[in-house]
Coordinates of C-alpha atoms and ligand atoms in Angstrom, one line a residue:
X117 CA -14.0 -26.7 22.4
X118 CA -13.6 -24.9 19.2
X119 CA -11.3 -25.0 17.0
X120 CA -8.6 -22.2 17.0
X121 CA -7.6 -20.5 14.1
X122 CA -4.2 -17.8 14.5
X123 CA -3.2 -16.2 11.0
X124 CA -0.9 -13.1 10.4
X125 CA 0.2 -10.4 8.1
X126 CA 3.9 -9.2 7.9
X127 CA 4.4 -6.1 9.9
X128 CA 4.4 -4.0 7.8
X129 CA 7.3 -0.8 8.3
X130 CA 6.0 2.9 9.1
X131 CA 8.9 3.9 6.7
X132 CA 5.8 5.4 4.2
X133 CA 2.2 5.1 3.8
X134 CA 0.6 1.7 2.6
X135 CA -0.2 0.9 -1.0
X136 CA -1.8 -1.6 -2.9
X137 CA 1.0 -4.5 -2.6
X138 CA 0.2 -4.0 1.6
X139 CA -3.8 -4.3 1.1
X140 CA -3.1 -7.0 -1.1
X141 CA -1.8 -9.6 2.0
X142 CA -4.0 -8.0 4.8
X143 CA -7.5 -8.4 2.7
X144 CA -6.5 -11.9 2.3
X145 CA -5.7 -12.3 5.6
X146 CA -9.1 -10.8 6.6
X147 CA -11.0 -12.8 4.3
X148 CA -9.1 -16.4 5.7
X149 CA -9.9 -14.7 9.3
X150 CA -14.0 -14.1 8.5
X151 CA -14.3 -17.9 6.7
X152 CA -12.9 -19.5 9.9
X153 CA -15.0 -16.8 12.2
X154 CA -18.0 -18.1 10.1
X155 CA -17.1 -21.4 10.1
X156 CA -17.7 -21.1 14.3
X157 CA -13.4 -21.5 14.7
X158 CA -11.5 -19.4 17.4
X159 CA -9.4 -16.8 15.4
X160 CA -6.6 -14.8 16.2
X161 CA -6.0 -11.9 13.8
X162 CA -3.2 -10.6 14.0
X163 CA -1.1 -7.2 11.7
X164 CA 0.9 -4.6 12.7
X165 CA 3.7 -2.2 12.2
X166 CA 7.5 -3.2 11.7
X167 CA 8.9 0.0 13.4
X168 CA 12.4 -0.4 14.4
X169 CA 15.5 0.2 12.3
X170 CA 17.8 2.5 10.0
X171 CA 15.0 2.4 7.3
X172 CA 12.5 4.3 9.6
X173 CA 15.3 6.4 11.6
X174 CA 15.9 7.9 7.9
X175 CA 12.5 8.4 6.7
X176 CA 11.4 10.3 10.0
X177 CA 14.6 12.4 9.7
X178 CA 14.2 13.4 6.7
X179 CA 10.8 14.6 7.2
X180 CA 12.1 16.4 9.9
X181 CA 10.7 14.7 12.9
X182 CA 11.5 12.4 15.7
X183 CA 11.2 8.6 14.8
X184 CA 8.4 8.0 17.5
X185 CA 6.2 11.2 16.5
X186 CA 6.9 9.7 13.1
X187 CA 5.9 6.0 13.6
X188 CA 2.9 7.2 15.3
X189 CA 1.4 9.3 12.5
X190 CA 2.0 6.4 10.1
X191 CA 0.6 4.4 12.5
X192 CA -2.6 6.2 12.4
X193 CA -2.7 6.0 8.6
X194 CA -2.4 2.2 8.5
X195 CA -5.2 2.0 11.1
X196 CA -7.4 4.1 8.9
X197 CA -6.9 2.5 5.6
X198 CA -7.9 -0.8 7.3
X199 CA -11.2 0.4 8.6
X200 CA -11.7 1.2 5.7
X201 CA -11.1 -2.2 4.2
X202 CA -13.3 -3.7 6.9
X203 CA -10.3 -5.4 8.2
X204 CA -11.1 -7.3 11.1
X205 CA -7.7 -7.6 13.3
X206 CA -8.3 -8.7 17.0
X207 CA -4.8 -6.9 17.9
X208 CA -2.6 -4.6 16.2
X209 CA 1.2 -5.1 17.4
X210 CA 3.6 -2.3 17.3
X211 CA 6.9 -3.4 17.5
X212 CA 8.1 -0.3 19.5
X213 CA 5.0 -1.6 22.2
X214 CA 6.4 -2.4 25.8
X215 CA 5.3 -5.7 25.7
X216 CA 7.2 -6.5 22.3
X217 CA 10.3 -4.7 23.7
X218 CA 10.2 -7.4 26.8
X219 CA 9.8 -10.2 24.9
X220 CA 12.6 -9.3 21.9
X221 CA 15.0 -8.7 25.2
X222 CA 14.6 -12.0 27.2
X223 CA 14.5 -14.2 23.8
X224 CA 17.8 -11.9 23.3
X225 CA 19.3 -13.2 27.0
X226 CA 17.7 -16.6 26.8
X227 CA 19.6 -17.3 23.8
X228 CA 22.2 -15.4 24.6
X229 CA 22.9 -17.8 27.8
X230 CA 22.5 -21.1 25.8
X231 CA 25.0 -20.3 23.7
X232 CA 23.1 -19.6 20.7
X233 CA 23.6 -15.8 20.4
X234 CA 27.6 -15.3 20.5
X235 CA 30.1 -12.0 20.0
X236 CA 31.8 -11.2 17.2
X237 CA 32.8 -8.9 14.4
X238 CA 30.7 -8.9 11.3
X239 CA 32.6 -7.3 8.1
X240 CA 29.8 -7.0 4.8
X241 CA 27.4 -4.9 3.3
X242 CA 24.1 -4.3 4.7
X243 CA 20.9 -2.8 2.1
X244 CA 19.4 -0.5 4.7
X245 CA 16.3 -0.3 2.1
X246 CA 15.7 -4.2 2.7
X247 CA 17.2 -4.5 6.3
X248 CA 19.2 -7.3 5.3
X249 CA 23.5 -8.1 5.4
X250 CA 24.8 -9.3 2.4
X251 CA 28.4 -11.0 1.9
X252 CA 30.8 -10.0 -0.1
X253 CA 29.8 -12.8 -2.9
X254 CA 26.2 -12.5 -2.7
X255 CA 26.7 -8.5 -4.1
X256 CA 26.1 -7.9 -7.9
X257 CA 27.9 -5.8 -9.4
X258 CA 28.3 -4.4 -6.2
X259 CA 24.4 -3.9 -5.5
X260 CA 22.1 -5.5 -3.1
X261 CA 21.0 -9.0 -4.2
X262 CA 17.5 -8.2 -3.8
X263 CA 16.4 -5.0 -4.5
X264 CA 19.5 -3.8 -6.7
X265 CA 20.9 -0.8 -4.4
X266 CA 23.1 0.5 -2.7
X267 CA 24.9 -1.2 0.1
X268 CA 26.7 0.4 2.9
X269 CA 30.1 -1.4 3.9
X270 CA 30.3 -2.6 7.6
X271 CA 33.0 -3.4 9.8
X272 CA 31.5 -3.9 13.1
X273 CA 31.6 -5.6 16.1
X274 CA 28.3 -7.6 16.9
X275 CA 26.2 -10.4 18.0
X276 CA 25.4 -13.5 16.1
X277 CA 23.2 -16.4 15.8
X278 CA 24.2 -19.7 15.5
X279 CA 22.1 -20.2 12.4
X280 CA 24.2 -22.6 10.6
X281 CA 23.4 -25.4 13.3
X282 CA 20.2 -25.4 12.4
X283 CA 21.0 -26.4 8.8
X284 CA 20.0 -30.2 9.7
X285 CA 16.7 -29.7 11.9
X286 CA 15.4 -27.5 9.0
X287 CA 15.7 -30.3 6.4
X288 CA 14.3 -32.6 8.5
X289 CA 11.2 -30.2 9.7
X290 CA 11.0 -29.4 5.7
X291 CA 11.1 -33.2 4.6
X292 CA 8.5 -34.4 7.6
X293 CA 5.9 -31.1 6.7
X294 CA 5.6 -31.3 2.9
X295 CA 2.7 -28.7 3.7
X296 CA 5.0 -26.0 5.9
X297 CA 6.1 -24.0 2.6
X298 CA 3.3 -22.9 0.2
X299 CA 3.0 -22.6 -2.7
X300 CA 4.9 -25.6 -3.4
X301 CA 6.6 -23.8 -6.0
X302 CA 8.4 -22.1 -3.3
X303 CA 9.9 -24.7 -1.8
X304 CA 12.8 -25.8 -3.9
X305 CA 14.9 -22.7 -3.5
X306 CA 14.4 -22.2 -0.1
X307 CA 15.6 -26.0 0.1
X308 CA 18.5 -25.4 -1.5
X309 CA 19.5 -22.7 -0.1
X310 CA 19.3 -24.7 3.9
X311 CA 21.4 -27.0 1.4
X312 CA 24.3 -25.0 0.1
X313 CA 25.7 -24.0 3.9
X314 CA 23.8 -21.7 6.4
X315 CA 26.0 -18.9 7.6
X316 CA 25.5 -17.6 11.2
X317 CA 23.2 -14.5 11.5
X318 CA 24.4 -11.1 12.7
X319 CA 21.6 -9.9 15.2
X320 CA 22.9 -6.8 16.7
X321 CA 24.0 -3.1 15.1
X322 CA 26.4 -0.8 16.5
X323 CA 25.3 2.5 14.4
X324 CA 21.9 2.2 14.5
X325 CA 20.2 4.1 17.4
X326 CA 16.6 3.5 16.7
X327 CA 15.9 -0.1 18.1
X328 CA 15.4 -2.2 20.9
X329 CA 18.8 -2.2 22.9
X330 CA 20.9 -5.6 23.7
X331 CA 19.6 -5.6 27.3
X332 CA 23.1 -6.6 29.0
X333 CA 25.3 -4.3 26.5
X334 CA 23.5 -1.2 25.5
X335 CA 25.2 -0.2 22.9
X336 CA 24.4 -2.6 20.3
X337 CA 20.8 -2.5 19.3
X338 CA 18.8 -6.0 18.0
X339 CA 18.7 -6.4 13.9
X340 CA 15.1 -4.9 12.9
X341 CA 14.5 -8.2 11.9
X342 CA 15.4 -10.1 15.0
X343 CA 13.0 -8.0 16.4
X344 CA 10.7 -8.0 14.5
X345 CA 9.4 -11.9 13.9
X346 CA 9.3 -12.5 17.5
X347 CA 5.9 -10.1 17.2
X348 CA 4.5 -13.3 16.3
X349 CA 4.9 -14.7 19.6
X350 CA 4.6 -11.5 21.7
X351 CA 0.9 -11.1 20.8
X352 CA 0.2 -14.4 22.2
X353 CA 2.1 -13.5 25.7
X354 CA 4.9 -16.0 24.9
X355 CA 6.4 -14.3 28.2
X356 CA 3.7 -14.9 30.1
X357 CA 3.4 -18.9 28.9
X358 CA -0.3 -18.2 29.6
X359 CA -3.5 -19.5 28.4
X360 CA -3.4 -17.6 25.4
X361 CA 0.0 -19.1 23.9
X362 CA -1.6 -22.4 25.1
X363 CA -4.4 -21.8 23.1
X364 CA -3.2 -19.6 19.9
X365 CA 0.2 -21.3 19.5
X366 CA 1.7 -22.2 16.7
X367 CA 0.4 -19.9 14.3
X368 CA -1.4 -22.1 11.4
X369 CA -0.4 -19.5 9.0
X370 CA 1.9 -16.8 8.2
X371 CA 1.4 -15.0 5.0
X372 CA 3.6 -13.0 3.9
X373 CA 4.8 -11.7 0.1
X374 CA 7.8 -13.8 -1.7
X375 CA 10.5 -11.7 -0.5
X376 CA 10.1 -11.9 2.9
X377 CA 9.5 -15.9 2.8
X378 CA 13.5 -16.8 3.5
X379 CA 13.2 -15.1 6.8
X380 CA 9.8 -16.9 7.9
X381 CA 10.8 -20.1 6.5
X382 CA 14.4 -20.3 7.4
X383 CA 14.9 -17.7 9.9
X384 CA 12.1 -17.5 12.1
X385 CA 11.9 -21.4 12.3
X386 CA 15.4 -21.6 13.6
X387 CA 15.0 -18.9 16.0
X388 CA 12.2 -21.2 17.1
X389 CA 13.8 -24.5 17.8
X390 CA 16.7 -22.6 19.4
X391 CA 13.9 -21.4 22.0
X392 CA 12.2 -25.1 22.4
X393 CA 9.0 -23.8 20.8
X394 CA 7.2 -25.1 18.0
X395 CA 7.2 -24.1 14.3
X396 CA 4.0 -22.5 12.5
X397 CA 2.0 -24.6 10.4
X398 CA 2.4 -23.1 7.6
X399 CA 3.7 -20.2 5.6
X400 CA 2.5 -18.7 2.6
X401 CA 4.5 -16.6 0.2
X402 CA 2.5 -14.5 -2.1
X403 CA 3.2 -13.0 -5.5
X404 CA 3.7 -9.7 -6.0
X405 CA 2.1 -6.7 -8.2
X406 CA 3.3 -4.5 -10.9
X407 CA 1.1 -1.7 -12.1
X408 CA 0.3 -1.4 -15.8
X409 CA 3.4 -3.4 -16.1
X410 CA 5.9 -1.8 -14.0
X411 CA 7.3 -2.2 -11.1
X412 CA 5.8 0.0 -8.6
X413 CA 8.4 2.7 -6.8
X414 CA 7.7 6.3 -5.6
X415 CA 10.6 7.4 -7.9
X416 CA 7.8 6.7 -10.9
X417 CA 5.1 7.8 -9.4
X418 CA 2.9 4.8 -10.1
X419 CA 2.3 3.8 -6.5
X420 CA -1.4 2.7 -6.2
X421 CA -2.8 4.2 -2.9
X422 CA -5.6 2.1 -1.9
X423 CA -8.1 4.8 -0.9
X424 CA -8.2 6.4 -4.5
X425 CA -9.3 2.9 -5.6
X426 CA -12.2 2.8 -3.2
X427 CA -12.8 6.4 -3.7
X428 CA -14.0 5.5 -7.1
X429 CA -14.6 1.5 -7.2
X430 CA -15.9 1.1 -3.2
X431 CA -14.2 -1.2 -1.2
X432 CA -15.7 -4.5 -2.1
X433 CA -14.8 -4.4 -5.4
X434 CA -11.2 -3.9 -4.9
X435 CA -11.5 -6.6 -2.3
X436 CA -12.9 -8.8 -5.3
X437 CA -10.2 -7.5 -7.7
X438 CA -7.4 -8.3 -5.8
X439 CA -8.1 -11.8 -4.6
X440 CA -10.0 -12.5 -8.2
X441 CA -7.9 -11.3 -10.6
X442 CA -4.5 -13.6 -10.2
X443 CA -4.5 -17.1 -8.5
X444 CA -2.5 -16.7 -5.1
X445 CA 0.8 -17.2 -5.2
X446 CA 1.6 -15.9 -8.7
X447 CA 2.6 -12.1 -9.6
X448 CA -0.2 -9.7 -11.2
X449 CA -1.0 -6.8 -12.8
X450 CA -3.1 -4.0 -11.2
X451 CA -4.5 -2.2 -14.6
X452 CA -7.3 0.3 -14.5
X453 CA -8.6 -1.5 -17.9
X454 CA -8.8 -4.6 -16.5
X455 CA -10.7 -3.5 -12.7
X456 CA -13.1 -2.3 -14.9
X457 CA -13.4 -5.0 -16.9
X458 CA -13.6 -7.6 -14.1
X459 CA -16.2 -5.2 -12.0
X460 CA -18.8 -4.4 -15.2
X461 CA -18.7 -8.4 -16.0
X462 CA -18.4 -9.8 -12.7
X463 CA -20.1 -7.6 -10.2
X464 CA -22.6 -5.0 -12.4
X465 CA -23.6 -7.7 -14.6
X466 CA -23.5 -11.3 -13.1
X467 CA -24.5 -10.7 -9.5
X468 CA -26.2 -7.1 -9.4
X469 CA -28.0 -7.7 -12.4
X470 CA -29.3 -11.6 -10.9
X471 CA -30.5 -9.4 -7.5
X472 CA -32.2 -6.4 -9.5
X473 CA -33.6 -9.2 -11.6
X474 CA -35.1 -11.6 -9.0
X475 CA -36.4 -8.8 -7.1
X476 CA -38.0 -6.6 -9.4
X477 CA -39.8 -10.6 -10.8
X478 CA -40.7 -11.3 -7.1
X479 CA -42.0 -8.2 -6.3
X480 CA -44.2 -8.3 -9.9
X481 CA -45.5 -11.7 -9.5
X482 CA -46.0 -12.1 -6.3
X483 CA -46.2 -8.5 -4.5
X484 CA -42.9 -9.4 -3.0
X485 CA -44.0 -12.3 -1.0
X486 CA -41.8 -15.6 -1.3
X487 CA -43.5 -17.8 -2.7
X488 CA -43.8 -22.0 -1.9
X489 CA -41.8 -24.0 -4.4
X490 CA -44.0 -26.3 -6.5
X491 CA -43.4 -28.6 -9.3
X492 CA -39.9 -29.3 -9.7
X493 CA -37.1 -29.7 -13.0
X494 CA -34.2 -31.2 -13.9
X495 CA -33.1 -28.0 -13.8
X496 CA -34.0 -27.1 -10.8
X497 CA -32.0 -29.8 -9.3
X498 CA -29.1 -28.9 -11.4
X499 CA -29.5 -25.6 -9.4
X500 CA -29.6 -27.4 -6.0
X501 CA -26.5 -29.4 -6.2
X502 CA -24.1 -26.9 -7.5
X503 CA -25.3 -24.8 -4.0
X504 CA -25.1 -28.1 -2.1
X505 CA -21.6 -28.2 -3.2
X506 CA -20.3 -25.0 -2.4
X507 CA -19.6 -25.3 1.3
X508 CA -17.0 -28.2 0.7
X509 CA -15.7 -26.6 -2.7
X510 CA -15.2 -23.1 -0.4
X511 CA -13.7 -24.9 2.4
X512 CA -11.3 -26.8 0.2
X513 CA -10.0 -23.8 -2.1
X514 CA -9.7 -21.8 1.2
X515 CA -7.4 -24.4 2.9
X516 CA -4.9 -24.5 0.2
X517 CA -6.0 -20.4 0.0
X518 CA -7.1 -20.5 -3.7
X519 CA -9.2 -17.2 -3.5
X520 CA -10.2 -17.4 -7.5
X521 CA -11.3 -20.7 -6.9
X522 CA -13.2 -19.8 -4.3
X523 CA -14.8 -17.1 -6.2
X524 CA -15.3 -18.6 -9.5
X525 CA -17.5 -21.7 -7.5
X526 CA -19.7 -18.8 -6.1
X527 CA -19.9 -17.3 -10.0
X528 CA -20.9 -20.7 -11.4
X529 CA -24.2 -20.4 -9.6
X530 CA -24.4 -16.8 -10.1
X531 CA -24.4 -17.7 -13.8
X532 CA -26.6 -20.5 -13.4
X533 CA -29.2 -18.8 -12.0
X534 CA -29.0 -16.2 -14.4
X535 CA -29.1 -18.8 -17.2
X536 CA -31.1 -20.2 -15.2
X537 CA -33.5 -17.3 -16.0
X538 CA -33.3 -17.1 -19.3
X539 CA -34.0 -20.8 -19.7
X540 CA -37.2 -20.5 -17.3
X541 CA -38.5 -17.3 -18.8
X542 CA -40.3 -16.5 -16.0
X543 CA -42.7 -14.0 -17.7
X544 CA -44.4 -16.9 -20.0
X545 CA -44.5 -19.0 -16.6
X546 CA -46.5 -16.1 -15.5
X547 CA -48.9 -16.5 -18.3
X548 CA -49.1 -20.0 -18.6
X549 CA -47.8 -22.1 -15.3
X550 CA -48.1 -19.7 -12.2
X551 CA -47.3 -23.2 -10.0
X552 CA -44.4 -23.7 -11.7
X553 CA -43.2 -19.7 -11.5
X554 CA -43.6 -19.8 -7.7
X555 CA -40.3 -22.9 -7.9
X556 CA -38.6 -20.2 -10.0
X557 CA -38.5 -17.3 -7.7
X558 CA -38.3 -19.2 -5.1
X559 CA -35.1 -21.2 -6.1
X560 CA -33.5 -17.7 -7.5
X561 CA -34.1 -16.2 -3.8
X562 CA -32.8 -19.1 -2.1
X563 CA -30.2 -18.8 -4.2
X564 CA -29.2 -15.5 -3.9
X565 CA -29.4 -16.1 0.1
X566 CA -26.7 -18.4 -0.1
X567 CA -24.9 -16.3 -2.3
X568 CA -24.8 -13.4 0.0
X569 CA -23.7 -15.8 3.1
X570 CA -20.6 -17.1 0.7
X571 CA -19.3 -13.8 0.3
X572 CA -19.3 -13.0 3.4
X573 CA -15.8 -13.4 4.2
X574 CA -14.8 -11.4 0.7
X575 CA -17.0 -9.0 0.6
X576 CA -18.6 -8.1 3.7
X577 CA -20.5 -4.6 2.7
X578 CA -22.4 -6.6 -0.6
X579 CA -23.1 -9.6 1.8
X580 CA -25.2 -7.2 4.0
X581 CA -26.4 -4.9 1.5
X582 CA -27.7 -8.2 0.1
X583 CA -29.3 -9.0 3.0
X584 CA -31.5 -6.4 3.8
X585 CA -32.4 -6.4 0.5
X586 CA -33.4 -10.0 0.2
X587 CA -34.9 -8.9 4.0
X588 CA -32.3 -11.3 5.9
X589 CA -31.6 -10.7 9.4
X590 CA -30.3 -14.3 10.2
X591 CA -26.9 -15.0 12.2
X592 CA -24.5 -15.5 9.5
X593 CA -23.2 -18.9 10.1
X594 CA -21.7 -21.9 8.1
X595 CA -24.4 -24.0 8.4
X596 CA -27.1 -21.9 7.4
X597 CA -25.3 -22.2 3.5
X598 CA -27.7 -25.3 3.1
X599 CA -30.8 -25.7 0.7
X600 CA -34.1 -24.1 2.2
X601 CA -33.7 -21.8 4.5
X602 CA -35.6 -18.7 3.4
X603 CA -38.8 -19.0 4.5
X604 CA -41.9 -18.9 2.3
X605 CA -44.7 -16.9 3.1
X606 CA -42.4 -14.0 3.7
X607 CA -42.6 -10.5 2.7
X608 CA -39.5 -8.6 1.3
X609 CA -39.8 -5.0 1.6
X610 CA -38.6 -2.9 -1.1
X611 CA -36.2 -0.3 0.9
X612 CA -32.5 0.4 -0.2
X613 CA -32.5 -1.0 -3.3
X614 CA -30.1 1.0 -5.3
X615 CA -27.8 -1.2 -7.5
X616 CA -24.7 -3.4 -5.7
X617 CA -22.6 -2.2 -8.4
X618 CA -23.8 0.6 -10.8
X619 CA -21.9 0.0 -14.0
X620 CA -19.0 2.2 -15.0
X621 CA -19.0 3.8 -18.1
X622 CA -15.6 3.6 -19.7
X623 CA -14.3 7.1 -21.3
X624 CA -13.8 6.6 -25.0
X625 CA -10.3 6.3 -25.9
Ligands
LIG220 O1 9.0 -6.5 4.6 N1 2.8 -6.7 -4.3 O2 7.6 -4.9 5.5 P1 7.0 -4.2 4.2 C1 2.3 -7.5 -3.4 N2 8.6 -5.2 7.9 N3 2.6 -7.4 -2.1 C2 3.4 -6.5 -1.7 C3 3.9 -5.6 -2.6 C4 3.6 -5.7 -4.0 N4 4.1 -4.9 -4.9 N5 4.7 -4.7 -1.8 C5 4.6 -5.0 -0.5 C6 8.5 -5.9 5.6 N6 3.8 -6.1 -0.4 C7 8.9 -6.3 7.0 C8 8.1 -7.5 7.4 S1 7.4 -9.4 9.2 C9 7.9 -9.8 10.7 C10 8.4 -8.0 8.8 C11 3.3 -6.8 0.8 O3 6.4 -2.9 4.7 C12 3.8 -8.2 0.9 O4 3.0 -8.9 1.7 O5 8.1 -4.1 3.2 C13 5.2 -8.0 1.5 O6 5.7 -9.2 2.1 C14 4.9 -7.0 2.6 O7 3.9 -6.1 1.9 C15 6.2 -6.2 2.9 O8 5.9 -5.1 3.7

């Protein structure tokens, strides 16, 4: 049987359209999802929409429409901007979906009957931009902790969790699964934090209208984010206890940026072990990104819708950008002067230059037939095992999800081969060593094959283009990233070959 592979994004709320920070998470997610698909493993997909909650009640108001009418044109935008991205989800949960509403409602009861969801009166603050209580102590200066607003004061009666017993478990599930918390860098705080006291959780709001009701006392409705991590296990028909929670459950990983990684580390894992079921794998907590510096926030304008950037860039390069430009994990900076820095070097030079190269050679020397390898270098061999490598430095980099590794193993033989050129000179070999030339252009095809297939998973429009212009058609698998498998003899057609990435000509300043 194949192995399964179930990762997810964070819902993400319909409170405003999605920007860069959003695409960020979900293009990694996709590009995990493809290098499993590829790699012949099982994969559940899974994003969504986090649509419950005061957050969402305000935004809709004050646009002057009904939360649902609301949630359902935001909806549409998020699906749009990730066909766009190529995003390949198998299922798209909304948390305002019947089948989510179910589930939320019998965890509610279920816990509710053991004893681990209680009544009482919670008296705070609660940061209706961040959906979270705060205690008295944790305010500064009388501001949220984490985002540095406004709080409102509550007095209410409501329903708790019993997350303080969980204080122990989660040590011990943290000290047994070293790997549970990435980065590692991560993991300290969160530690002490289990360490310094848990405090139960309040679960349920009086006030707030828009959300899933507390099925045996209708007027308090479940905390947005009660609700909304048990998504997780709706999409895999917890309810049901079916084949497909057999199969997908536990999730192997959760990403999800830094500021939402208490709730899916400490949270979410306690809310598990309360219900019997098992903990993910994994989580991942992301860095975050500032724009030319700055925070980004609709109040200064700087908020980086993602279309603009393919409008002018196309969507694989900020695909590349993204996962390129910062080593997961750690914060970055989206600049315009460094995109096009990164795509001139890295994409119009490196790898569209190496294509236009080797096929405008072929298609000189040899009328675009491949041609037989002959007599063989040192540096052709120095060629052969960096690609021989690559599957096990991919598979590696992706486990531990170090996308710039990734890349920068798929750029050392992209800027090989182009050395690799240079060093050759294939026009003398033309004049002087024609057996010799066919080894060439046949190792800088090959090459460029395998190149395409690794980028696959990133960059899924280049892959193809590259393709048909190399005049591919084979299944794209894992396997096939091995020495030899374009065929000699072959004619490549010259169709479609306009540049991967024409090079951008930066206004003077
Ligand atoms: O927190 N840089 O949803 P959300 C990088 N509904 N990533 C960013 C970012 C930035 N500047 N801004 C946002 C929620 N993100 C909850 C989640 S899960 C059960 C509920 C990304 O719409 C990052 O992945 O605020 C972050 O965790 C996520 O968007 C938060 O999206």
């Amino acid at each position: 049987m194949n192995k399964k592979f179930y990762i997810t994004t964070p819902l993400y709320y319909v409170n405003d359209i999605l920007h860069i920070g959003h695409a960020y998470c979900t293009v990694a997610v996709d590009v995990l999802a493809r290098f499993r698909r590829l790699k012949g493993e099982e994969v559940f997909f899974l994003t969504g929409t986090d649509e419950h909650g005061q957050k969402i009640e305000q935004a809709a108001r004050l646009n002057g429409e009904e939360p649902q009418a609301w949630v359902d044109r935001i909806v549409e935008e998020d699906k749009k901007l990730w066909k766009r991205l190529n995003i390949s989800y198998d299922d798209f949960i909304q948390t305002t979906q019947v089948r989510h509403k179910d589930t939320v409602q019998a965890v509610f009861t279920k816990l509710y009957e053991k004893g681990d969801i209680y009544k009482g009166k919670y008296e705070g603050w609660y940061c209706v931009p961040c959906e979270t209580f705060c205690l008295e102590g944790q305010l500064v200066e009388g501001k949220c902790p984490e985002c540095g607003r406004i709080t409102e004061k509550v007095a209410e009666e409501s329903y708790f969790f019993k997350l303080s017993e969980y204080q122990e478990r989660l040590l011990d599930y943290f000290n047994k699964n070293p790997h549970f918390m990435m980065p590692p860098s991560r993991q300290a705080e969160m530690i002490n934090f289990v360490k310094n006291g848990l405090k139960d959780l309040s679960v349920s709001r009086l006030g707030t209208k828009w959300g899933i009701p507390v099925p045996f006392d209708s007027k308090h409705t479940i905390y947005v984010w009660f609700d909304a991590l048990i998504n997780y296990i709706t999409a895999v028909d917890y309810l049901k206890e079916g084949e497909k929670f057999k199969k997908f459950w536990p999730a192997d990983i959760h990403l999800v940026g830094k500021e939402i990684f208490k709730f899916h580390v400490i949270i979410w894992p306690a809310m598990l072990m309360a219900l019997d079921i098992e903990i993910p794998r994994k989580v991942f907590g992301h860095g975050w990104w500032t724009v030319e510096g700055e925070k980004m926030s609709k109040s200064k304008g700087n908020v980086v819708n993602p279309h603009q950037v393919v409008d002018e860039f196309g969507v694989d390069a900020f695909r590349y950008f993204l996962l390129r430009e910062v080593p997961f994990g750690l914060d970055g900076d989206f600049s315009r002067d460094s995109f096009i820095n990164r795509y001139n070097a890295d994409l119009a030079n490196d790898l569209g230059n190496l294509l236009n190269r080797t096929l405008v050679m072929l298609e000189k020397y040899f009328e675009g037939i491949v041609p037989f390898p002959g007599s063989k270098e040192k540096t052709d061999d120095d060629l052969i095992s960096l690609i021989q490598k690559l599957p096990s430095n991919l598979d590696v980099s992706l486990e531990t999800l170090e996308f710039h590794s990734a890349f920068s193993y798929i750029w050392e033989i992209v800027n090989f081969a182009n050395k690799y050129i240079d060093k050759t000179a294939p026009w003398k070999l033309f004049k002087e060593n024609k057996e010799r030339l066919q080894t060439v252009i046949y190792n800088l095809i090959e090459a460029l094959r395998i190149v395409s297939l690794a980028i696959a998973p990133f960059m899924p429009e280049t892959s193809e283009k590259m393709e048909k212009q190399l005049g591919l058609s084979h299944q794209k698998s894992f396997e096939s990233m091995t020495w030899g498998g374009i065929k000699s003899g072959n004619k490549i057609e010259v169709k479609d070959r306009e540049p991967l990435f024409p090079r951008i000509i930066k206004p003077e300043k």
